[in-house]
Short mmCIF file of C-alpha atoms and ligand atoms in Angstrom, two decimals:
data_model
loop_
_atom_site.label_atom_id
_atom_site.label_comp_id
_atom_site.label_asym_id
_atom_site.label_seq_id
_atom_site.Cartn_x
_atom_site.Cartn_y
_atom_site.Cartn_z
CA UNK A 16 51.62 235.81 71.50
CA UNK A 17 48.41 233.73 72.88
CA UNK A 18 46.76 231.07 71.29
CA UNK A 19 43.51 233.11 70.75
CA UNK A 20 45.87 235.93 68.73
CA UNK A 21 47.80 233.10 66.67
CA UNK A 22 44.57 231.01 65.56
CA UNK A 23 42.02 234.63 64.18
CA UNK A 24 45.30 235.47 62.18
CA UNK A 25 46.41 232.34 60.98
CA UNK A 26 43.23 230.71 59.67
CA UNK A 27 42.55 229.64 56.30
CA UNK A 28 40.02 231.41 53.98
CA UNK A 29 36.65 229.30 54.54
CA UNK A 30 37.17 229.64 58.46
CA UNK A 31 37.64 233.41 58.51
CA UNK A 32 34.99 233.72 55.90
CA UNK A 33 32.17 231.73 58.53
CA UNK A 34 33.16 233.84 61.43
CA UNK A 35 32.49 236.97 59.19
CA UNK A 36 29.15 236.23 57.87
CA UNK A 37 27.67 234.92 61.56
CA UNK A 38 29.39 238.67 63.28
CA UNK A 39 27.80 240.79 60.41
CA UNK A 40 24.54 239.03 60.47
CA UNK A 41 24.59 240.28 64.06
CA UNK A 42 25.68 243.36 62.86
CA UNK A 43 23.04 244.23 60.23
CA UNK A 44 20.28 242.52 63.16
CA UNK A 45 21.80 245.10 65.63
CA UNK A 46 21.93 247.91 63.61
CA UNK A 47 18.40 247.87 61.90
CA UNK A 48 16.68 247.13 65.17
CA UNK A 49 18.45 250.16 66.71
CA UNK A 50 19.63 252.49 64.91
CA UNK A 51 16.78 254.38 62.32
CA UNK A 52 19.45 255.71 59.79
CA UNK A 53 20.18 251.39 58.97
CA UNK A 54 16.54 250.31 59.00
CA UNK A 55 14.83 253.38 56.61
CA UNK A 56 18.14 252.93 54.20
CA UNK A 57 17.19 249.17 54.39
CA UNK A 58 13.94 249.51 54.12
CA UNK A 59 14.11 251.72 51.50
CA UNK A 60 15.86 248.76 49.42
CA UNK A 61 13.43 246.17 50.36
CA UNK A 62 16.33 244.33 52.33
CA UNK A 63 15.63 242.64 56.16
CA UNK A 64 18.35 241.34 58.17
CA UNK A 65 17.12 237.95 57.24
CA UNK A 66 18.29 238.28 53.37
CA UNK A 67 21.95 238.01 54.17
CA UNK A 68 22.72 234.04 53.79
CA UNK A 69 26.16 234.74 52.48
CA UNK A 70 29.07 237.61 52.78
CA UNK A 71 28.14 238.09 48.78
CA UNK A 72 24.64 239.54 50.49
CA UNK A 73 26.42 242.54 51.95
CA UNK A 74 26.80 244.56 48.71
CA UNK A 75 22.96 244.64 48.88
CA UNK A 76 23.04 246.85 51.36
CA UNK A 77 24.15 250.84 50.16
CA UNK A 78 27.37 252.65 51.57
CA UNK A 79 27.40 254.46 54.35
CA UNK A 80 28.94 258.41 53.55
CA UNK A 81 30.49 260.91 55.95
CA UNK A 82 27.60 263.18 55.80
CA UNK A 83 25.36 260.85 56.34
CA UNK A 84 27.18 260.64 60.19
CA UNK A 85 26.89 264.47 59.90
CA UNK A 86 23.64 264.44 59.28
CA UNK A 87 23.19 262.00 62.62
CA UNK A 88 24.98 263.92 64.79
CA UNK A 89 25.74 263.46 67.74
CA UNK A 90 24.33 259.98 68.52
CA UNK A 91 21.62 258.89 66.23
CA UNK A 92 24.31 256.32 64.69
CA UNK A 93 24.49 255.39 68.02
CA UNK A 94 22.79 251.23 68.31
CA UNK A 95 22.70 251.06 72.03
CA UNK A 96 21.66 253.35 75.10
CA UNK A 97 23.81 255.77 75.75
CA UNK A 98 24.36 255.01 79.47
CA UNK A 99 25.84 251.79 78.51
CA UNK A 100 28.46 254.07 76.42
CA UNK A 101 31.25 254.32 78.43
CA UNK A 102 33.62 256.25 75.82
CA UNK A 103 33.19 258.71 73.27
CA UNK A 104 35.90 260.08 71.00
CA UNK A 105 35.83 262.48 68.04
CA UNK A 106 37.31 262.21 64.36
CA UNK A 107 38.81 265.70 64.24
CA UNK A 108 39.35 266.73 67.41
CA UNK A 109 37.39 269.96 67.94
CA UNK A 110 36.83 270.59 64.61
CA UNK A 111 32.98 272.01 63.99
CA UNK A 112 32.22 269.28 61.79
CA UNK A 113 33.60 266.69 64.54
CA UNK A 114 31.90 263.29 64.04
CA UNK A 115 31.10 261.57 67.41
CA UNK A 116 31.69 258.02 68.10
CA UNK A 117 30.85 256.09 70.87
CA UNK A 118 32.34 252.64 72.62
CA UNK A 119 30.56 250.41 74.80
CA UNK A 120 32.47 248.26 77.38
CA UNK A 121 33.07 245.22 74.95
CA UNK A 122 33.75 247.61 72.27
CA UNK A 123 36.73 248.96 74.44
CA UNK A 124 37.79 245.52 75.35
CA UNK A 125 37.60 244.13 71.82
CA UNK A 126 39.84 247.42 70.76
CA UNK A 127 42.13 246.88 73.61
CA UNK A 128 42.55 243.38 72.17
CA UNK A 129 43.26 244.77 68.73
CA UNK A 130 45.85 246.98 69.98
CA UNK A 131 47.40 244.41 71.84
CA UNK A 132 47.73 242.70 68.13
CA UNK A 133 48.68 245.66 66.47
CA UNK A 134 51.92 245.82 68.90
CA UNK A 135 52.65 241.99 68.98
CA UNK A 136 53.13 242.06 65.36
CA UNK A 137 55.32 244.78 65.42
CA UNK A 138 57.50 243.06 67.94
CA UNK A 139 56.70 244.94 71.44
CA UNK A 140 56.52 242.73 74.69
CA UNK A 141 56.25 242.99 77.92
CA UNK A 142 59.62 243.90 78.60
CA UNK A 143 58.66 247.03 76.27
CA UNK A 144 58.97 250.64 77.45
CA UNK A 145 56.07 252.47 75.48
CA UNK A 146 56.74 256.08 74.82
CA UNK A 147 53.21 257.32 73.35
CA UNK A 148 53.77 260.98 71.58
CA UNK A 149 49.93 261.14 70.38
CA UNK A 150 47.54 263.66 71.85
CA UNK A 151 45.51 262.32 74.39
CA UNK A 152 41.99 263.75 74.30
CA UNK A 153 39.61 262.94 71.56
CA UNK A 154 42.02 261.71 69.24
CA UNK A 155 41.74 258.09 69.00
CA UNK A 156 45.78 257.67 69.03
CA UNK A 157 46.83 257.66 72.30
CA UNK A 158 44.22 256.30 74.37
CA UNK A 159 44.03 252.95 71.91
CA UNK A 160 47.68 252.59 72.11
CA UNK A 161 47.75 252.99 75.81
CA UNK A 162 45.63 250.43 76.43
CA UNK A 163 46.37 248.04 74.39
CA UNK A 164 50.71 248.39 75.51
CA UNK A 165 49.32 248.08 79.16
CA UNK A 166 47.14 245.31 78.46
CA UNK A 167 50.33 243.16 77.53
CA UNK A 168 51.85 244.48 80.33
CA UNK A 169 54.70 246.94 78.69
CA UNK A 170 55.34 250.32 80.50
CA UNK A 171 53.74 253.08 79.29
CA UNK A 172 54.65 256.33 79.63
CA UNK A 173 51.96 258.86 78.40
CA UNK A 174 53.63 261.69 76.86
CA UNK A 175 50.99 262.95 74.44
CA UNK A 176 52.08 266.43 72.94
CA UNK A 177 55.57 267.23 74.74
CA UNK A 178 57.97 269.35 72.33
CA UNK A 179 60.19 267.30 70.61
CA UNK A 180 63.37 268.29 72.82
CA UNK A 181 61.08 267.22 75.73
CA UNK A 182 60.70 264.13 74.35
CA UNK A 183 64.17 262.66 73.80
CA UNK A 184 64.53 263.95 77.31
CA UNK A 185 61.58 261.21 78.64
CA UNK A 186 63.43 258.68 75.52
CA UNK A 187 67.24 259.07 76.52
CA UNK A 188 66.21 259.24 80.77
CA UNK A 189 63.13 256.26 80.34
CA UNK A 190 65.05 254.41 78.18
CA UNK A 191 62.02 254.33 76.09
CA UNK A 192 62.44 250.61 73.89
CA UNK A 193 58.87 251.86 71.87
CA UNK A 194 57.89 255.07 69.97
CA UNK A 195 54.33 255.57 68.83
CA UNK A 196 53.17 258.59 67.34
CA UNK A 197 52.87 260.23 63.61
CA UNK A 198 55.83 259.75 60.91
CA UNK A 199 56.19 263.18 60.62
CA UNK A 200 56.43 263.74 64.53
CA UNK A 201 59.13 260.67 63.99
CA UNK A 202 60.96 262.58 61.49
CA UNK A 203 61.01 265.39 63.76
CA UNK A 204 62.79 264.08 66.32
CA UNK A 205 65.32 262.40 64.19
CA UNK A 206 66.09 266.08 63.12
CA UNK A 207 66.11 267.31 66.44
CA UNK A 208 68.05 264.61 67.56
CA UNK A 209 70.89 265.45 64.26
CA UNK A 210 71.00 269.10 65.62
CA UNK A 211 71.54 268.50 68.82
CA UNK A 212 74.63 266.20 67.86
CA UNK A 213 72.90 262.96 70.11
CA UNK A 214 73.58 260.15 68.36
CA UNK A 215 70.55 257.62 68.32
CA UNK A 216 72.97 254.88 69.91
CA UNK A 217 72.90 256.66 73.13
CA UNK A 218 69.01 256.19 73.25
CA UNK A 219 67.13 252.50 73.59
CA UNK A 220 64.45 252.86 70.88
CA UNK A 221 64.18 250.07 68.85
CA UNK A 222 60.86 250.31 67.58
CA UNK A 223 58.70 252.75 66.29
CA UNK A 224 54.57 252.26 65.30
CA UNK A 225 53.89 255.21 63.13
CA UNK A 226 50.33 256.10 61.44
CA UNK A 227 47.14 258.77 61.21
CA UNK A 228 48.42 260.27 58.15
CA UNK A 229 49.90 259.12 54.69
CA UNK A 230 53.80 258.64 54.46
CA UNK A 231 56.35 257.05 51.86
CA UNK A 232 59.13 254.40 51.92
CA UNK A 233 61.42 257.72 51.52
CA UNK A 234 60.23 258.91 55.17
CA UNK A 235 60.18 255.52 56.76
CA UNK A 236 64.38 255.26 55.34
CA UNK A 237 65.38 258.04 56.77
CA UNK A 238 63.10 257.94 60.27
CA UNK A 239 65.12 254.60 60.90
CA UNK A 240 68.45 255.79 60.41
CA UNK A 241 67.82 258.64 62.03
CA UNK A 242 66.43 257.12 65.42
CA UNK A 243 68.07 253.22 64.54
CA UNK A 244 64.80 252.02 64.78
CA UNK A 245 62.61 249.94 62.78
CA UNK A 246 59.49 251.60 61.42
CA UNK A 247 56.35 250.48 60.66
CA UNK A 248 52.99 251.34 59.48
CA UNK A 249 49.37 251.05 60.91
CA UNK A 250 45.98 252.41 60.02
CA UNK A 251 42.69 253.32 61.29
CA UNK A 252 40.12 255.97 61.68
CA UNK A 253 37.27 257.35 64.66
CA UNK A 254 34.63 255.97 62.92
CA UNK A 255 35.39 252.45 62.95
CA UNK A 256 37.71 252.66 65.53
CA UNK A 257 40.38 254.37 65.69
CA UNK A 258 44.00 253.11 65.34
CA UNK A 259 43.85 248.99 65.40
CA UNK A 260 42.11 248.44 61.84
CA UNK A 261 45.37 247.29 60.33
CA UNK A 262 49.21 246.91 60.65
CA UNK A 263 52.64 245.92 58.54
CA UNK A 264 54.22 243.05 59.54
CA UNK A 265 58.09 242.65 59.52
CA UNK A 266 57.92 241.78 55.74
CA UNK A 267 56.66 245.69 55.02
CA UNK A 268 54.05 244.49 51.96
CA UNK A 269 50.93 245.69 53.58
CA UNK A 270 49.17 245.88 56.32
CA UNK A 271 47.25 242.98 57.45
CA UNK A 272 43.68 244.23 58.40
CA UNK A 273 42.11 242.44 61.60
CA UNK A 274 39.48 240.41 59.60
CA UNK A 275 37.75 238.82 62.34
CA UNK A 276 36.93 243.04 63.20
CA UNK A 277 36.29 244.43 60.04
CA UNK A 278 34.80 243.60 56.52
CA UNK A 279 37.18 245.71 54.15
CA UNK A 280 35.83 246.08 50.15
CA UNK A 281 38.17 248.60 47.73
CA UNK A 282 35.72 249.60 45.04
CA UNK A 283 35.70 252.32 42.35
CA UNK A 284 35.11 255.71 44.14
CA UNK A 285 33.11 256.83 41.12
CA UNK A 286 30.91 253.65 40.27
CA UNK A 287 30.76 252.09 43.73
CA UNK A 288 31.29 248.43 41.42
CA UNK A 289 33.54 246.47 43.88
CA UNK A 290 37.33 245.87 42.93
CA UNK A 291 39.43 243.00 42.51
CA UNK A 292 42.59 242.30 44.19
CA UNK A 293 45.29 244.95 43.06
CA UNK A 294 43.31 247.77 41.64
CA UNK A 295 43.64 250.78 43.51
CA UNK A 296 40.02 252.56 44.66
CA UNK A 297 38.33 253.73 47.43
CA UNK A 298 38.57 251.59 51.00
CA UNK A 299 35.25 250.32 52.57
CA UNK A 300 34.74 248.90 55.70
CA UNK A 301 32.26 247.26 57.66
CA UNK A 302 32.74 247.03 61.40
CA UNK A 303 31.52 243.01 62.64
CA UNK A 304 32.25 243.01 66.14
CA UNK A 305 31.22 246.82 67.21
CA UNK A 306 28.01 247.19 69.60
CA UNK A 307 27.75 251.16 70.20
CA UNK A 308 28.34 252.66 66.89
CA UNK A 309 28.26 249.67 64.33
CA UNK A 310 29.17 250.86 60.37
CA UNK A 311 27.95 249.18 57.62
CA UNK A 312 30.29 249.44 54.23
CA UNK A 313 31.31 253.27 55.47
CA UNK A 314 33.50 254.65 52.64
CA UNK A 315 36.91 255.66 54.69
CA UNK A 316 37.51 258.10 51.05
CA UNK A 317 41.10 256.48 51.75
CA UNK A 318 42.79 254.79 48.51
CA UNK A 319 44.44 251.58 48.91
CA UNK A 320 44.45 247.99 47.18
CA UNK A 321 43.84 244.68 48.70
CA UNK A 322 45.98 241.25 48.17
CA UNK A 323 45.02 237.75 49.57
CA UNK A 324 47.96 236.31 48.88
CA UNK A 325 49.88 234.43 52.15
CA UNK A 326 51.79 236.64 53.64
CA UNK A 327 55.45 235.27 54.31
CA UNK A 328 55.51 236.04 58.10
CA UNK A 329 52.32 233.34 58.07
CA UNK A 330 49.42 235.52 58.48
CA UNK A 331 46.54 234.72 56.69
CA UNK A 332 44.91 238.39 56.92
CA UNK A 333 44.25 240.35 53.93
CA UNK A 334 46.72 243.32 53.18
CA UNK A 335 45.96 246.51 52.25
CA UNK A 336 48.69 248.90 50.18
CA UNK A 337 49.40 251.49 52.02
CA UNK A 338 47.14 254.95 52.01
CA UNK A 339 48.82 257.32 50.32
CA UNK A 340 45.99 259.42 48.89
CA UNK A 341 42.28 260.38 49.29
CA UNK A 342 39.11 260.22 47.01
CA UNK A 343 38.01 263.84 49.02
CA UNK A 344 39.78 266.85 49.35
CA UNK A 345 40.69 265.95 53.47
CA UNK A 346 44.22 266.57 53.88
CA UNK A 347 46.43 265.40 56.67
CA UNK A 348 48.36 267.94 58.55
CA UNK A 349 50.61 266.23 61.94
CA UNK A 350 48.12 263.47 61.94
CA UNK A 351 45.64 266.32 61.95
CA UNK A 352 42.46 265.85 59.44
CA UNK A 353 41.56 268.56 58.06
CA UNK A 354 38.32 269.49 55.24
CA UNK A 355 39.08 272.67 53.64
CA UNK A 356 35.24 273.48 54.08
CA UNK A 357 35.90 273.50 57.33
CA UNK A 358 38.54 276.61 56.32
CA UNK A 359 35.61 278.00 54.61
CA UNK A 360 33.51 278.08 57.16
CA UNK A 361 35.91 279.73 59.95
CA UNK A 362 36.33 282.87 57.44
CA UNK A 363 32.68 283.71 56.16
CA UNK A 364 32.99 284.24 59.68
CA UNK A 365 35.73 286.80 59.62
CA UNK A 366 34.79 290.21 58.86
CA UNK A 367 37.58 291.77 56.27
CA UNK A 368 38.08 287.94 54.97
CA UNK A 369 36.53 286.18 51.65
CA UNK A 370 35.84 282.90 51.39
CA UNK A 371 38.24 282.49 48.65
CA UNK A 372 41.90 280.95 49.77
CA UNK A 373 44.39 278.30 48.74
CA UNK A 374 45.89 275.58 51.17
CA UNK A 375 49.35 275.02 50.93
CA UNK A 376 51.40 272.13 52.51
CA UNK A 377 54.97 272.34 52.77
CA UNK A 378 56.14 268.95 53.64
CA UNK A 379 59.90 269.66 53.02
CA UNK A 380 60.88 270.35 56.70
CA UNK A 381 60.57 267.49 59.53
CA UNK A 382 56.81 268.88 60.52
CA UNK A 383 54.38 269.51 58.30
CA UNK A 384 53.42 273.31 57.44
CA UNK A 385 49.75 274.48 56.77
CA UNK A 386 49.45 278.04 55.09
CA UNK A 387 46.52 279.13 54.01
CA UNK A 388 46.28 282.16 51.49
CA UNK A 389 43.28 284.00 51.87
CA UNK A 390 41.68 287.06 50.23
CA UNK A 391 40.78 290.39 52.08
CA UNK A 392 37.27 291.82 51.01
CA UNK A 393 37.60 294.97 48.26
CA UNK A 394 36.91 297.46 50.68
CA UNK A 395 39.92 296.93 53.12
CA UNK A 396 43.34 298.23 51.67
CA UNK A 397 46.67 296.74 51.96
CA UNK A 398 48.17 300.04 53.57
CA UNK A 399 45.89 299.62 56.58
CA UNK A 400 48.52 297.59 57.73
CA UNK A 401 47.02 297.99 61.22
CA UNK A 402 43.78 296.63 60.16
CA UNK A 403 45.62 293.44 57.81
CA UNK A 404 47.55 291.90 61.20
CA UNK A 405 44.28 292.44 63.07
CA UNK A 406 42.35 289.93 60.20
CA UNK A 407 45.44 288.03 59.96
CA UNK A 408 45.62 287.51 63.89
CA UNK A 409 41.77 286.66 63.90
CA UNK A 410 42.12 283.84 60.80
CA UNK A 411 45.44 282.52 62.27
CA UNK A 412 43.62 282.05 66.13
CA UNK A 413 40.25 281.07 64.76
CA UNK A 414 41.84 278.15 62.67
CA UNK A 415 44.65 277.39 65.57
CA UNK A 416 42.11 276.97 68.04
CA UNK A 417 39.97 275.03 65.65
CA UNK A 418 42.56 271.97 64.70
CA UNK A 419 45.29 272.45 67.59
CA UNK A 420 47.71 273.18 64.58
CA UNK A 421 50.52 275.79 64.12
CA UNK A 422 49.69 277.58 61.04
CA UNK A 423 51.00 280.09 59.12
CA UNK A 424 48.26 283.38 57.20
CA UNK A 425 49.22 284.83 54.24
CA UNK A 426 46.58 287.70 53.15
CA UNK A 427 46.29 288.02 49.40
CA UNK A 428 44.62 290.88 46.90
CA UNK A 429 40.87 290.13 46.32
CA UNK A 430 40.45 288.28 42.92
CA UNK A 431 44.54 286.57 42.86
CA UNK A 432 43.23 283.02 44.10
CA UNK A 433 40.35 283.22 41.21
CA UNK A 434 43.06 284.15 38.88
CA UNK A 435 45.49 281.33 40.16
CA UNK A 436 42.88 278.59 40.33
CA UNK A 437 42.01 279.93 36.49
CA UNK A 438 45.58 279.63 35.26
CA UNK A 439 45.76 276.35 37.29
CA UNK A 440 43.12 274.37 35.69
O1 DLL B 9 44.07 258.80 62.65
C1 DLL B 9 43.40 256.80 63.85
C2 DLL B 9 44.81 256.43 64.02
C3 DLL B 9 45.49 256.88 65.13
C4 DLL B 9 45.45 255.60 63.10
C5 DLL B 9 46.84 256.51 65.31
C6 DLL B 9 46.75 255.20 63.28
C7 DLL B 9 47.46 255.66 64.40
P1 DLL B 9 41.26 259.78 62.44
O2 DLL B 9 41.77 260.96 63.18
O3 DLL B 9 39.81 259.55 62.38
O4 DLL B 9 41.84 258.45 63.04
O5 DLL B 9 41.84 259.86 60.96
C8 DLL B 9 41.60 258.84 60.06
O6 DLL B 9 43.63 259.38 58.86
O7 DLL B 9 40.85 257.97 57.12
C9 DLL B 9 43.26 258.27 56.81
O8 DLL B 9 42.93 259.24 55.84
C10 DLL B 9 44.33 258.83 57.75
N1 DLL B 9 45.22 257.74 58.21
C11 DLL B 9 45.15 257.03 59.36
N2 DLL B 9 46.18 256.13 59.43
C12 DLL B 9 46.88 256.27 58.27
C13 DLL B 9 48.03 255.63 57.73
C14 DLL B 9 43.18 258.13 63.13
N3 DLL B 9 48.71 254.69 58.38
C15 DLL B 9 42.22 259.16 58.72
N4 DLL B 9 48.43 256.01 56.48
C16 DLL B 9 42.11 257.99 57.75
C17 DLL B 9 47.77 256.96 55.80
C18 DLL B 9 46.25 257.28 57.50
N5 DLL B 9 46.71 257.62 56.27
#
């Protein structure tokens, strides 16, 4: 690891602390001079960039929501020109509520040096052979990943969404040393891998970076035996960066979050009062070093804790807990984010379909399962079987298309999901 790496992570409190207040006060300068959303929701307080003296200052300053990105779709978060943009990505893929985020040239090249972090602390050198498993396309996964394992100089070989069979092909053949994709992708192969009677000895992997969705110390057991690997966590999202925000170390108690990036506060999703170390709430983060699409205290809706505690493997970085739950109703489906208004939306447009359904997630098998139960309108009858594929079809395709998932339609009597969300309360 380089020098630069070693001294951000390793510094004590009152050193980190002085970097962070002179980045966000360039931060808050940046994003009130450019971008109008920051200066009318400071203004509106009575705060100028000027009143933050001290890291205290920044709770002055109001959250940041989701919908208020909606609502500033596609670039009015945006703090610089967009021809000095030189990457966009999207939070949900190509979702209709997709929020846009944009990277300027040192943005990429402080996230490529992020990534290169996130990998050195999980072991991976130069010598590396990086199998990456994520989608590449607006998904932040693959792209940050592949730049960063190039950047240090490990082969890469871009898989993005080859079958699992396909693979342990590229893994066994490559001699891939490095898997990065979801846990339950992970878990997939390790099945695949059982069935097929290949033992994971006769592969190289040794290492396996696994995050975009929530998963348990019961998934990461059995994803190392199953691939003889060991597995660790990271976290991010699009709209502060994508993956890079934090990762475990080899001790497994937390991910250390890049402080010399980000600005992370946990505080109570209902009161918004700020939380001390330990207490589980709602994640915020402020982005310190970002120049095209800078967030001030953006609520992630992700649930975690933080410790400041020393770390035994020497960092000095604050840790999150790992996210296991959310303060919205997004769920995660294959690393796949999904709103369930988003559901909503896809079948007012459906003709035959009511906007009343239940999601359910089966996440007994290797890969996650979406099925979504939905009502047929009072006027169509269940022996017009002809007629219930055709709305079936439609749903199924309509929501496919809309999240890249594999889903599974299950058409229900009008008024059951009323009646099961009344006996359900
Ligand atoms: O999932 C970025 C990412 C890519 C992280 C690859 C790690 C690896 P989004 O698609 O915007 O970005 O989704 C972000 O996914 O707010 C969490 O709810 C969830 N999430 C991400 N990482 C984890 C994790 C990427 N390690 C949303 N554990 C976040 C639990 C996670 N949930």
């Amino acid at each position: 690891m380089s020098t630069k790496l070693e001294k951000y992570e390793t510094m004590d409190r009152e050193e980190i602390r002085q970097i962070q207040l002179e980045r966000l006060q360039v931060t808050v300068n940046r994003a009130y001079r450019n971008v109008a959303f920051y200066r009318n929701l400071m203004d509106k307080h009575g705060i100028v960039p000027e009143d933050i003296t001290s890291l205290d200052d920044l709770s002055r300053i109001p959250f940041t929501t989701r919908e208020d990105l909606l609502k500033n779709q596609p670039y009015g978060m945006f703090a610089i020109p967009l021809r000095e943009v030189v990457r966009l990505h999207s939070s949900s893929g190509t979702t209709r509520e997709p929020i846009v985020v944009g990277y300027s040239r040192n943005d990429i090249e402080h996230w490529t040096e992020l990534m290169t972090r996130v990998l050195y602390t999980a072991g991976v050198d130069r010598d590396d052979i990086v199998q990456i498993a994520f989608d590449y396309g607006l998904f932040t996964g693959a792209l940050g990943f592949h730049y960063g394992a190039e950047r240090i100089g490990a082969t890469v070989i871009p898989c993005s969404r080859l079958n699992a069979n396909k693979q342990i092909v590229v893994m066994r053949n490559y001699r891939s040393t490095v898997l990065v994709c979801t846990p339950t992708f992970a878990l997939h192969i390790a099945n695949v891998l059982k069935n097929e009677g290949i033992s994971p000895a006769e592969l190289s992997l040794k290492i396996g970076l696994f995050g975009s969705e929530p998963w348990s110390e019961v998934i990461r057991k059995e994803i190392e035996e199953g691939l003889h690997i060991n597995a660790l966590d990271n976290y991010g999202l699009s709209e502060i960066m994508g993956p890079g925000v934090s990762v475990e170390c080899y001790e497994k108690n937390g991910l250390h979050i890049f402080e010399d990036h980000f600005i992370p506060e946990v505080i109570d999703p209902k009161t918004g009062e700020s939380l001390p170390d330990g207490e589980k709430g709602e994640l915020v983060l402020t982005t310190i070093t970002k120049e095209a699409f800078p967030m001030i205290r953006y609520r992630t809706g992700d649930y975690t804790s933080l410790d400041h505690s020393t770390c035994p493997c020497g960092r000095t970085l604050v840790r999150m807990s790992r996210v296991s739950e959310r303060t919205d109703d997004m769920i995660v489906v294959q690393g796949i984010n999904v709103y369930p208004s988003q559901i909503e939306q896809i079948l007012t447009e459906i003709e035959g379909a009511e906007p009343h359904y239940r999601l359910r997630v089966d996440r007994n098998g290797a890969l996650d399962e979406l099925e979504v139960w939905v009502e047929v309108s009072s006027h169509i009858f269940f022996d017009e079987v002809k007629k219930m594929s055709a709305i079936e079809e439609q749903i199924q395709k309509r929501i496919e298309e809309t999240f890249g998932l594999s889903i599974k339609v299950r058409l229900v009597e009008p008024g059951s999901i009323k009646k099961w969300k009344e006996n359900s309360v």
